[in-house]
Short mmCIF file of C-alpha atoms in Angstrom, two decimals:
data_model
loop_
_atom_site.label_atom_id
_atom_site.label_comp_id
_atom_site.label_asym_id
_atom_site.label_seq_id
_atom_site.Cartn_x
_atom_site.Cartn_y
_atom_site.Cartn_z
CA UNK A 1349 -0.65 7.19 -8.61
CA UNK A 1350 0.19 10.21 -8.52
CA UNK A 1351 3.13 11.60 -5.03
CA UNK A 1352 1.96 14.61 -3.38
CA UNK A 1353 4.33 16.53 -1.15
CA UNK A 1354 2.74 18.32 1.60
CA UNK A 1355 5.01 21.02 3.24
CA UNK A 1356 3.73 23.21 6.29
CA UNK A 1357 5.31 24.19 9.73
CA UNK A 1358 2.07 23.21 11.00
CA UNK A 1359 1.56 19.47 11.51
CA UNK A 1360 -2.33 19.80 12.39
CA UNK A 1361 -2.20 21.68 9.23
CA UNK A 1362 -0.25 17.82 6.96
CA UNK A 1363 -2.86 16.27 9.18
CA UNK A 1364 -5.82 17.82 8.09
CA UNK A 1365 -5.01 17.91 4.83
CA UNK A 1366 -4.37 14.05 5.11
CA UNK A 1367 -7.47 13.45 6.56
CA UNK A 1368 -9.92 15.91 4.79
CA UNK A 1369 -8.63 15.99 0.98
CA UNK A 1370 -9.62 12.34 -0.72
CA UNK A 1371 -6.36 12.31 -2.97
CA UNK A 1372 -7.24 8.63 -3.63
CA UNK A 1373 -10.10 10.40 -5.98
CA UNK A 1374 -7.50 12.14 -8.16
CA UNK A 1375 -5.25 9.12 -8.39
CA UNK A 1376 -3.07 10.59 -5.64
CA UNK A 1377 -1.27 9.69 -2.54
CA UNK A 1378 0.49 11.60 -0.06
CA UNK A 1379 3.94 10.37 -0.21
CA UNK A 1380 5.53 12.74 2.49
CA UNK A 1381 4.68 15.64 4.91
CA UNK A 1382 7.22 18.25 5.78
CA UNK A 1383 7.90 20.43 8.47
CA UNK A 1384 10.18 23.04 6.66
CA UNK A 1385 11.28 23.68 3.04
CA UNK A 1386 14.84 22.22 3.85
CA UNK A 1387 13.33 18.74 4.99
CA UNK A 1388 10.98 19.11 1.71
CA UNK A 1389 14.14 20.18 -0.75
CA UNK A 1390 16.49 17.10 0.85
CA UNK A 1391 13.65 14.65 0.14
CA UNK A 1392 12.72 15.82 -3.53
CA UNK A 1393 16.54 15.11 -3.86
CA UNK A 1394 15.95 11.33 -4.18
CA UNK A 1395 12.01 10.94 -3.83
CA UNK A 1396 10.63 13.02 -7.39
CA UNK A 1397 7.33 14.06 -6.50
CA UNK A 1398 4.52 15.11 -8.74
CA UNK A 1399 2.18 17.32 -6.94
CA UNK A 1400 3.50 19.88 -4.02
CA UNK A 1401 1.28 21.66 -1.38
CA UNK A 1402 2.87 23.97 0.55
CA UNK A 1403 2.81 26.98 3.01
CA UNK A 1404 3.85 30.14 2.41
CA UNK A 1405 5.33 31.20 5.71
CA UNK A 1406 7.66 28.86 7.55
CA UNK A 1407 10.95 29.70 9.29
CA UNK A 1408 14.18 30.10 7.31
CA UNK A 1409 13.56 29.40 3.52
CA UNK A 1410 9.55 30.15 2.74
CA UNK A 1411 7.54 28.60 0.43
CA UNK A 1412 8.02 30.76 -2.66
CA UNK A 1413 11.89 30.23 -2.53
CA UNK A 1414 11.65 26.44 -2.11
CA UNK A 1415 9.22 26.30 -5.35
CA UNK A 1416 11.57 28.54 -6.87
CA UNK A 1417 14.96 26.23 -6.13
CA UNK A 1418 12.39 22.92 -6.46
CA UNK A 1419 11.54 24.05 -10.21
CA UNK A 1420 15.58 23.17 -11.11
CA UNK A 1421 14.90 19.72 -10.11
CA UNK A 1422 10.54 19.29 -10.83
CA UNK A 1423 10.26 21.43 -13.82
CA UNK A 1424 7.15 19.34 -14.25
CA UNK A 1425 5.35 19.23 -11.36
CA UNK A 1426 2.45 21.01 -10.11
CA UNK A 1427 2.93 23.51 -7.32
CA UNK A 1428 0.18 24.75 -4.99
CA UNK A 1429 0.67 27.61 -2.64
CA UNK A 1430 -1.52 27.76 0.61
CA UNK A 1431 -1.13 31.32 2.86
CA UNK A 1432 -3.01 33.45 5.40
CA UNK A 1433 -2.22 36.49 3.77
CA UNK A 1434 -3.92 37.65 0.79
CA UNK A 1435 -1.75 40.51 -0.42
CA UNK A 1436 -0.78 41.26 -3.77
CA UNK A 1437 2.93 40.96 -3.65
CA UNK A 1438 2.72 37.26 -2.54
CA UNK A 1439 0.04 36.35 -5.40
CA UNK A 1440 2.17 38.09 -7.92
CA UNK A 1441 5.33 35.94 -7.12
CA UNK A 1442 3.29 32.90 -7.03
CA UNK A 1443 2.15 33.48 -10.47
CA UNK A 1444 5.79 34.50 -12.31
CA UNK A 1445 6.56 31.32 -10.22
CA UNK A 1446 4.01 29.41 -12.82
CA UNK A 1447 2.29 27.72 -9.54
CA UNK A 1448 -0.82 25.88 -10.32
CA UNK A 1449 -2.77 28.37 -8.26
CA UNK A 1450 -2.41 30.50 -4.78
CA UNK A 1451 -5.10 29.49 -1.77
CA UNK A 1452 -6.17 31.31 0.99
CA UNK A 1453 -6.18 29.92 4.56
CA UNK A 1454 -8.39 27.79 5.54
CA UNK A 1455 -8.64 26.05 2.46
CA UNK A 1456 -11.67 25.44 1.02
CA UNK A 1457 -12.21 21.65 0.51
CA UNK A 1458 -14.00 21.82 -2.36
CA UNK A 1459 -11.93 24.07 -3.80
CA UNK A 1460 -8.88 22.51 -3.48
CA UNK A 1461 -10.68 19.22 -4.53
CA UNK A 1462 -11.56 20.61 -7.83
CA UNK A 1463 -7.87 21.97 -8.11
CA UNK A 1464 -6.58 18.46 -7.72
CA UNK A 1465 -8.97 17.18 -10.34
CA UNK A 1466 -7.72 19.26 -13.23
CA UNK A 1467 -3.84 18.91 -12.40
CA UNK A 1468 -4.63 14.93 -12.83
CA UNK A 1469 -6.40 16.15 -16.10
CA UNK A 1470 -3.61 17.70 -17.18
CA UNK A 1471 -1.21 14.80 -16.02
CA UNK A 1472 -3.05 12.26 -17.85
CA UNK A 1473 -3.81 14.50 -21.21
CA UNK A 1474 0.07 14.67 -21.19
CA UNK A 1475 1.08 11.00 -20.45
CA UNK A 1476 -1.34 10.30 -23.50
CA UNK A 1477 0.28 12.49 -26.03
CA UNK A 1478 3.94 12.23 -25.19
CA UNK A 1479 4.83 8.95 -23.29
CA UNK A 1480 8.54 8.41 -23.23
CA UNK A 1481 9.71 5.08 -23.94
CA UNK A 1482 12.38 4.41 -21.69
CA UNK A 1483 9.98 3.92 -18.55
CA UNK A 1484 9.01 1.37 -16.06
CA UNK A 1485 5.88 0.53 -17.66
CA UNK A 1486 6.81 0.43 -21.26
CA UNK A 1487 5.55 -3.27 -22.70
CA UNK A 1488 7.58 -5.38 -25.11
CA UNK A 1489 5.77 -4.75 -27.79
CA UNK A 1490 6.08 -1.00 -27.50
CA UNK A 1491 9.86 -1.79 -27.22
CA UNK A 1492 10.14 -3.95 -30.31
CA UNK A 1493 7.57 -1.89 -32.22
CA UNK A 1494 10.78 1.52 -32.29
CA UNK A 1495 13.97 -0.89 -31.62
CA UNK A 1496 13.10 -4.36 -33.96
CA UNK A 1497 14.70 -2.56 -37.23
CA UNK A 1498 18.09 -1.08 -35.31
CA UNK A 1499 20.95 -3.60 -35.89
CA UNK A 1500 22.84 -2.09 -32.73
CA UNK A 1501 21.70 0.37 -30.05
CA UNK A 1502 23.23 0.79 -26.60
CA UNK A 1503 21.13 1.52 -23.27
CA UNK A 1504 23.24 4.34 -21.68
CA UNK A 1505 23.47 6.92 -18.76
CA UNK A 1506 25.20 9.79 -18.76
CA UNK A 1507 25.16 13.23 -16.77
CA UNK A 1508 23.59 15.72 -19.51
CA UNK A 1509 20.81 15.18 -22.20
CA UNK A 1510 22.16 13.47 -25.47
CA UNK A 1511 21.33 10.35 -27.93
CA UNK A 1512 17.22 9.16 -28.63
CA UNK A 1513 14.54 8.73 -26.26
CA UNK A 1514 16.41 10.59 -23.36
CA UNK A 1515 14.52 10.74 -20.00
CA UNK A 1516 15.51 12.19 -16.82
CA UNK A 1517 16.37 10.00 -13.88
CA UNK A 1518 17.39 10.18 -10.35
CA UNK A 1519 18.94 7.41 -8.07
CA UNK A 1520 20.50 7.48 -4.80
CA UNK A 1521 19.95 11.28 -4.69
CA UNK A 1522 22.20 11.21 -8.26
CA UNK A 1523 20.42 12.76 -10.84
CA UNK A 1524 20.83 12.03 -15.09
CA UNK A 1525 19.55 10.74 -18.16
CA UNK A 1526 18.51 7.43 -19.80
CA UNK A 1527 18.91 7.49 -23.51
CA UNK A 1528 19.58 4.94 -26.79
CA UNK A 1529 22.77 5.50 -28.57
CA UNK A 1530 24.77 3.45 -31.36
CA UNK A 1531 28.43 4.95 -29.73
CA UNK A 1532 29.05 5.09 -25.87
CA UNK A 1533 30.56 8.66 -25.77
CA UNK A 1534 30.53 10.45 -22.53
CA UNK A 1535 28.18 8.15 -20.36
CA UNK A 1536 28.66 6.68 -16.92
CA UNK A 1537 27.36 3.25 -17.89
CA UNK A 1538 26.40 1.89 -21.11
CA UNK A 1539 24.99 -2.08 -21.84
CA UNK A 1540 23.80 -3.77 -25.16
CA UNK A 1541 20.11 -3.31 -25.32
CA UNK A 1542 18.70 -6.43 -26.62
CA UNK A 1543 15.72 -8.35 -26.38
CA UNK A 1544 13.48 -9.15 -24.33
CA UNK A 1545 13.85 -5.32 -23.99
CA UNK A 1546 11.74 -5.15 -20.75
CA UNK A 1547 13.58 -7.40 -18.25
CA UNK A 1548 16.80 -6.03 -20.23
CA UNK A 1549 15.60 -2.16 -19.49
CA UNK A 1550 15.06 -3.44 -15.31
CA UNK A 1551 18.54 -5.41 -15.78
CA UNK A 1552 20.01 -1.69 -16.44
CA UNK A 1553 18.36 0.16 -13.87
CA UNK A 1554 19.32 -2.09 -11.50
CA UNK A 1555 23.34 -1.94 -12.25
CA UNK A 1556 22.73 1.80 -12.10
CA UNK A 1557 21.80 1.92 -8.67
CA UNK A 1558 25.04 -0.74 -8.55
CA UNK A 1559 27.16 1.86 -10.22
CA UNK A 1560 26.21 5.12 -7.83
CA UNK A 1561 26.23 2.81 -4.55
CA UNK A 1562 29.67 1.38 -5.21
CA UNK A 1563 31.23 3.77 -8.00
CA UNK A 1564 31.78 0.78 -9.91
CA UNK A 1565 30.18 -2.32 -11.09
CA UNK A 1566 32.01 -5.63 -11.21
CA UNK A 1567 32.02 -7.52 -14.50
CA UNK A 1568 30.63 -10.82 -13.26
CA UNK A 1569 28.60 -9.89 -9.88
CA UNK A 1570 27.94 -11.96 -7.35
CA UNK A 1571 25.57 -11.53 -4.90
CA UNK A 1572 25.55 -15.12 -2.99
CA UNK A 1573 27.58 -12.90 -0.29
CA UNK A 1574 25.40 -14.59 2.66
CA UNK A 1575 27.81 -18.06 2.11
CA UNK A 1576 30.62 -16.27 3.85
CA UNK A 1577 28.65 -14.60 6.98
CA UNK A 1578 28.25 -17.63 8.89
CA UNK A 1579 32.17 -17.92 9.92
CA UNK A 1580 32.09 -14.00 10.98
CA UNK A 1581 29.00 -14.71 13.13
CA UNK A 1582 31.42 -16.99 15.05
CA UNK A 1583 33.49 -14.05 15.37
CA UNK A 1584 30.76 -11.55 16.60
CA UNK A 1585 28.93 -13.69 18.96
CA UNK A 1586 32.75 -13.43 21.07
CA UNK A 1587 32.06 -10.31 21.80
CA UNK A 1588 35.34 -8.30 21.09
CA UNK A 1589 35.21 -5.14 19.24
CA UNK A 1590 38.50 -5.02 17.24
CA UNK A 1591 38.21 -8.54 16.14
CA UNK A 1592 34.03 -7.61 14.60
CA UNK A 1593 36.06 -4.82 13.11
CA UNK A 1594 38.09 -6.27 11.11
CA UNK A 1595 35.63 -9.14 10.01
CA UNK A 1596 33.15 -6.04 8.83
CA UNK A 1597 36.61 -4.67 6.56
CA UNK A 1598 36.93 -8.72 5.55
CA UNK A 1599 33.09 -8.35 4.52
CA UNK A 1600 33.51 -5.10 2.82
CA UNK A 1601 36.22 -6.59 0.55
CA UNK A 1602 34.14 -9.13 -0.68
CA UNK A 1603 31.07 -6.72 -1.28
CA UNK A 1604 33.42 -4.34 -3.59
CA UNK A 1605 34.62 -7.16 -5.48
CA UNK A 1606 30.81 -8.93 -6.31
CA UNK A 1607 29.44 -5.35 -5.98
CA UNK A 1608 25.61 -7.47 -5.22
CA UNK A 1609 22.31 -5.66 -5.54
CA UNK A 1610 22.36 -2.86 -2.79
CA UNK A 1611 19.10 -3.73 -1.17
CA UNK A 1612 21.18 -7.48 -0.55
CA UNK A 1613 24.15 -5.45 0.77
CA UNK A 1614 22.17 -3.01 2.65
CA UNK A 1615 20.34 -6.91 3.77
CA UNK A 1616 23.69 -8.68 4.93
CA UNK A 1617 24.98 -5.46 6.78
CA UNK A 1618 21.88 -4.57 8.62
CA UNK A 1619 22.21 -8.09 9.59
CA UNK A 1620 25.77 -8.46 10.65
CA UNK A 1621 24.97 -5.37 12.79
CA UNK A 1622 21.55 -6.99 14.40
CA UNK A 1623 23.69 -9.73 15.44
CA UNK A 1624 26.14 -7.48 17.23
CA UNK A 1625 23.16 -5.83 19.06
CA UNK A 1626 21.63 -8.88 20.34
CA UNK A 1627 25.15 -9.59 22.61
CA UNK A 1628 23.27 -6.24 24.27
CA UNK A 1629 19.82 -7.63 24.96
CA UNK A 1630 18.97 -5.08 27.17
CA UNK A 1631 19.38 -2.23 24.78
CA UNK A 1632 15.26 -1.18 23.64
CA UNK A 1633 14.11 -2.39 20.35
CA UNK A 1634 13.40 1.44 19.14
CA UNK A 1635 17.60 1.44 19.45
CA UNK A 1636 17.66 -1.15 16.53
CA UNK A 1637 14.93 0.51 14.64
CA UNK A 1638 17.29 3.97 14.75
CA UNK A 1639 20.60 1.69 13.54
CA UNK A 1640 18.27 -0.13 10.56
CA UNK A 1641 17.05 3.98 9.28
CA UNK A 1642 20.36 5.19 9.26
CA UNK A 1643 21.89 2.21 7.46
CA UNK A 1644 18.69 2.10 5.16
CA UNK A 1645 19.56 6.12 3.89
CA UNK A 1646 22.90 5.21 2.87
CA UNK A 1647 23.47 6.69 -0.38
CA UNK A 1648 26.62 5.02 -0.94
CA UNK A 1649 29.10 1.78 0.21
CA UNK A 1650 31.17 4.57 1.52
CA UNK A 1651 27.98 6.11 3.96
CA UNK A 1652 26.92 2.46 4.54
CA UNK A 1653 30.51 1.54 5.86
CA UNK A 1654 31.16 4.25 7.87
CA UNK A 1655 27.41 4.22 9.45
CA UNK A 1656 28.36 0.50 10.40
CA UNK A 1657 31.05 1.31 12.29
CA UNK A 1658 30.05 4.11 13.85
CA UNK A 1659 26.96 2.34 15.75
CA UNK A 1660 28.82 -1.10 16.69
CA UNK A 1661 31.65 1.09 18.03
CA UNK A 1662 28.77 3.07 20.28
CA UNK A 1663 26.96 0.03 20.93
CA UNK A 1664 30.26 -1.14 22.50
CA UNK A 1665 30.70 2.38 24.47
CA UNK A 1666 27.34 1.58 26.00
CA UNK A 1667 28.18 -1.72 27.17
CA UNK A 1668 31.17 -4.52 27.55
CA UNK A 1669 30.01 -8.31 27.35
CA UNK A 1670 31.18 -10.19 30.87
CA UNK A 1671 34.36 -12.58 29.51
CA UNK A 1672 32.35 -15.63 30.50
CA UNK A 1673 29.26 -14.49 29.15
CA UNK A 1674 30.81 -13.90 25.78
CA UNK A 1675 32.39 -17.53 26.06
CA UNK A 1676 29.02 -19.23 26.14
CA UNK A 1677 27.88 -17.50 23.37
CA UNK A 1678 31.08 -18.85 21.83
CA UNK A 1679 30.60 -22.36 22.56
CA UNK A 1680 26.67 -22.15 21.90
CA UNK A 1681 27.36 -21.03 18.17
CA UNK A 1682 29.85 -23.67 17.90
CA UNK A 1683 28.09 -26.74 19.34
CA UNK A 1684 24.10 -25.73 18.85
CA UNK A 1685 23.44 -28.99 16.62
CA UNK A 1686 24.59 -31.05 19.75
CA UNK A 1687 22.92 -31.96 22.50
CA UNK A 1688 24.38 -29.27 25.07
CA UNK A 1689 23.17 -27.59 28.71
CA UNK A 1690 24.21 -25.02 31.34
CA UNK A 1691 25.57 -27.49 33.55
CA UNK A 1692 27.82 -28.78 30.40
CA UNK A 1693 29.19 -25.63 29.73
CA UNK A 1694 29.74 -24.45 33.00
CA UNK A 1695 32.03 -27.43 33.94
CA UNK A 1696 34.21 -26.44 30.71
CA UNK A 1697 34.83 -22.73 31.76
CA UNK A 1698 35.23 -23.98 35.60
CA UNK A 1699 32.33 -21.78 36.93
CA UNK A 1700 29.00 -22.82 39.43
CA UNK A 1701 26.24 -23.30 36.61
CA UNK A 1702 23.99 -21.51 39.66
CA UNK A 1703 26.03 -18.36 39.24
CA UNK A 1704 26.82 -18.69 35.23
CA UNK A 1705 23.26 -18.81 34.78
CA UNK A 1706 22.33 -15.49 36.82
CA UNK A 1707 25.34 -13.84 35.13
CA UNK A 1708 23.74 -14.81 31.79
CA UNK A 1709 20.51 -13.31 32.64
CA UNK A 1710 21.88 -10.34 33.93
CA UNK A 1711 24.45 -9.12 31.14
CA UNK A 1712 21.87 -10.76 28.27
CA UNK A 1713 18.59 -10.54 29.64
CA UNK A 1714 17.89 -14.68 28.06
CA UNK A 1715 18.61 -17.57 29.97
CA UNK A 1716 20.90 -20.06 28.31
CA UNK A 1717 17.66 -22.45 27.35
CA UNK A 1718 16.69 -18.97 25.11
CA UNK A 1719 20.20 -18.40 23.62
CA UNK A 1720 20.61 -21.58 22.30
CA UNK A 1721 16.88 -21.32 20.77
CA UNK A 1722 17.58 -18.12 19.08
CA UNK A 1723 20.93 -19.68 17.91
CA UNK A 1724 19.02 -22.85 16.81
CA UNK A 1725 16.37 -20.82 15.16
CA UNK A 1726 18.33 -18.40 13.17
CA UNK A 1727 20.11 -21.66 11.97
CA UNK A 1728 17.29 -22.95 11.07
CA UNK A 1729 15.99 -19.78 9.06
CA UNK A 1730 19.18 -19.64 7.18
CA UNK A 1731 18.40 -22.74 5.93
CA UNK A 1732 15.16 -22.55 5.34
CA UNK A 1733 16.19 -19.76 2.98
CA UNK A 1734 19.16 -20.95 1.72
CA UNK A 1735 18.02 -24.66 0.99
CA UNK A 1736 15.35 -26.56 -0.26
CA UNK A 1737 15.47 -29.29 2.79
CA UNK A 1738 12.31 -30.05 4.25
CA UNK A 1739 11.28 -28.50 7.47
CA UNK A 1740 11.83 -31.69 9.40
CA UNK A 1741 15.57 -32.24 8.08
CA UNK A 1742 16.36 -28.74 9.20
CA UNK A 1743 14.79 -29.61 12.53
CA UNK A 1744 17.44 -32.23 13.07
CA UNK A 1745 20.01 -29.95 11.59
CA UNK A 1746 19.93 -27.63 14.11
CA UNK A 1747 19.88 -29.57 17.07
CA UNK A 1748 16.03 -30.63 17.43
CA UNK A 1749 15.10 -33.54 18.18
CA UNK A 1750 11.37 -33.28 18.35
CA UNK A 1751 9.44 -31.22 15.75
CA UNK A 1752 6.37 -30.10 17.51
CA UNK A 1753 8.92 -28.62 19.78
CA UNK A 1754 10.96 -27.22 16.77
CA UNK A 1755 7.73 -26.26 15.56
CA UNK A 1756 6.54 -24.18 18.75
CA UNK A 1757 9.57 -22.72 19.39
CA UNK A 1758 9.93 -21.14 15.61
CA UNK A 1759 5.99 -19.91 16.03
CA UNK A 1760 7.39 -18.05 19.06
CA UNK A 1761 10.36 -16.11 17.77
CA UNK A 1762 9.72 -15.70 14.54
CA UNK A 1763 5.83 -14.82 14.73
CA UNK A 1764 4.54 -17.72 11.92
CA UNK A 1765 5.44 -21.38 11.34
CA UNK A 1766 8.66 -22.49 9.51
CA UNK A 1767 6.54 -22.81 6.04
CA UNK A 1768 5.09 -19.77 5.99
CA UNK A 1769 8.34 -17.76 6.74
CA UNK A 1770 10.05 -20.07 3.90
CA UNK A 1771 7.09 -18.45 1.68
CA UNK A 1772 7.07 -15.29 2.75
CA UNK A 1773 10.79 -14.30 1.87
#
């Protein structure tokens, strides 16, 4: 498929466009809709687009300028212009621009339907005639058919065009080429490129990401980083700020060192700061959602780390856990595969189980039968992910004694039965 940027001040204008134009037709989808040609130029940056739509007149940088600085980084896409104005001047730019055409407002459908249809023409003459080989798609046997007589060759990136088979690329908003060589040279990262060529070629593009995340890769990653997260969520679930602080620079130690795949890091953080939310149940849901974006658009470990901090120290700015409150949390992660109540844990801190209990509910919004299920539970998820014990051992594991209960309690928070969320991830 090929992405379509659409880029008008207007939303009804993204909207109808969405709605009226079948891109499905010309093996197009509409990746992204823009407001201005800033938002549209920052997402190019790491989302390449085929196909852009846009206005001519929008506030600040118009549409001619954005094509113009967007052709540095597309040379090869298709550019449509769409204005109210029909003056000379404005159609003259567009064409030393090399735009696919210039449209006057309100679009003609049709029009703009046929327009479509010939820029996939073109698309798909040129795929035909010159398909690189270093792409996603590229089968084994196309690989074998130009590599099988080379005694040596090297996979490599590097900033500027050089070696065979070069191909643009652009990761984490970093922008390069992919290329064969025999002799490393001037690259950032270079690999043996042996067979099988195809899970060898995703091996590489993988690390790549690796190497602009980190800045480095380490020579024998790791990415089993989950094994050492249970013994900080000990240390988050007490509540104090300076001590989840330094366990998130403990965590950030071991990351640089096994340097995992960044979707696992971007994973085990997003995590680590989920569990520091939920000592704030009343915060809204839409808060988390916010936290999960900004962490998600981390370019690098360095934006990732300082993002982290950032929103646990303002989730603590909104709110202090209650001493006691954090204490049962405490002794809930500590003794969840026992047998434990209220009235157990209210004698150990010397408090009326009547009044621990409100206090609970107040500063957590849960009562303490619904922390220790969510504690169970997301025991009992690690688990099911990290093991291959049967559903009814992990039952037991976590402190159930009755599986139907185990069962119904799993269907509740977790929206689908133990099995199916084993299968799912």
């Amino acid at each position: 498929m090929y992405k379509v940027l659409l880029v008008d001040d207007e939303y009804m204008v993204i909207a109808g466009l969405k709605k009226l134009i079948p891109f499905h037709q010309y093996d197009m989808e509409v990746v992204y809709g823009a407001s201005s040609a800033t938002e549209a130029l920052t997402y190019i940056a790491g989302h390449p687009v085929d196909v852009i739509i846009t206005d001519v007149n929008m506030p600040g940088i118009n549409g001619l300028e954005m094509v113009r600085q967007m052709r540095e980084q597309l040379p090869h896409a298709a550019y449509i212009i769409l204005s109210g104005y029909k003056e000379f001047e404005y159609v003259k730019t567009a064409l030393n621009l090399q735009v696919a055409d210039y449209l006057v407002k309100p679009v003609d459908k049709v029009e703009l339907g046929q327009l479509l249809g010939r820029i996939a023409h073109t698309f798909a003459s040129k795929e035909k005639t010159a398909l690189p080989l270093l792409r996603e798609d590229t089968t084994e046997e196309e690989f074998k058919e130009v590599l099988q007589d080379k005694p040596r060759v090297l996979l490599a990136a590097a900033r500027t065009e050089q070696g065979e088979h070069a191909v643009p690329f652009t990761v984490l908003g970093q922008s390069g080429f992919l290329f064969l060589t025999e002799h490393e040279g001037d690259v950032l990262l270079a690999r043996p490129f042996t067979a099988p060529y195809v899970s060898s070629f995703q091996e590489f593009t993988k690390e790549l990401e690796t190497y602009f995340f980190y800045g480095n890769v380490a020579l024998q990653p790791n990415s089993s980083v989950f094994r050492y997260y249970e013994p900080m969520y000990r240390v988050i679930i007490q509540g104090n700020l300076q001590q989840i602080l330094e366990e998130l620079g403990l965590l950030e130690e071991i990351v640089l060192k096994t340097t995992p795949r960044v979707s696992t890091t971007k994973q085990l953080f997003i995590q680590f700061v989920m569990d520091v939310f939920h000592l704030f149940e009343h915060l809204k849901p839409d808060d988390m959602t916010q936290i999960i974006k900004n962490l998600e658009s981390s370019k690098t470990f360095d934006e990732l780390s300082q993002c982290m901090r950032k929103e646990i120290t303002h989730l603590f700015s909104q709110h202090r856990l209650n001493e006691n409150v954090a204490n049962v949390l405490e002794l809930i992660s500590s003794h969840y595969r026992q047998e434990i109540s209220l009235k157990d844990i209210s004698a150990q801190l010397f408090i009326n189980p009547v009044y621990l209990g409100q206090l609970i509910k107040k500063e957590t919004n849960s009562t303490f039968a619904e922390l220790l299920n969510k504690q169970r539970i997301k025991a009992a998820q690690q688990l099911l992910l990290a093991t291959n014990n049967s559903i009814e051992d992990i039952c037991y594991a976590v402190g159930y004694s009755n599986v139907g209960y185990f069962y119904k309690v799993f269907r509740k928070l977790c929206g689908k039965s133990p099995k199916a969320y084993r299968q799912q991830m």
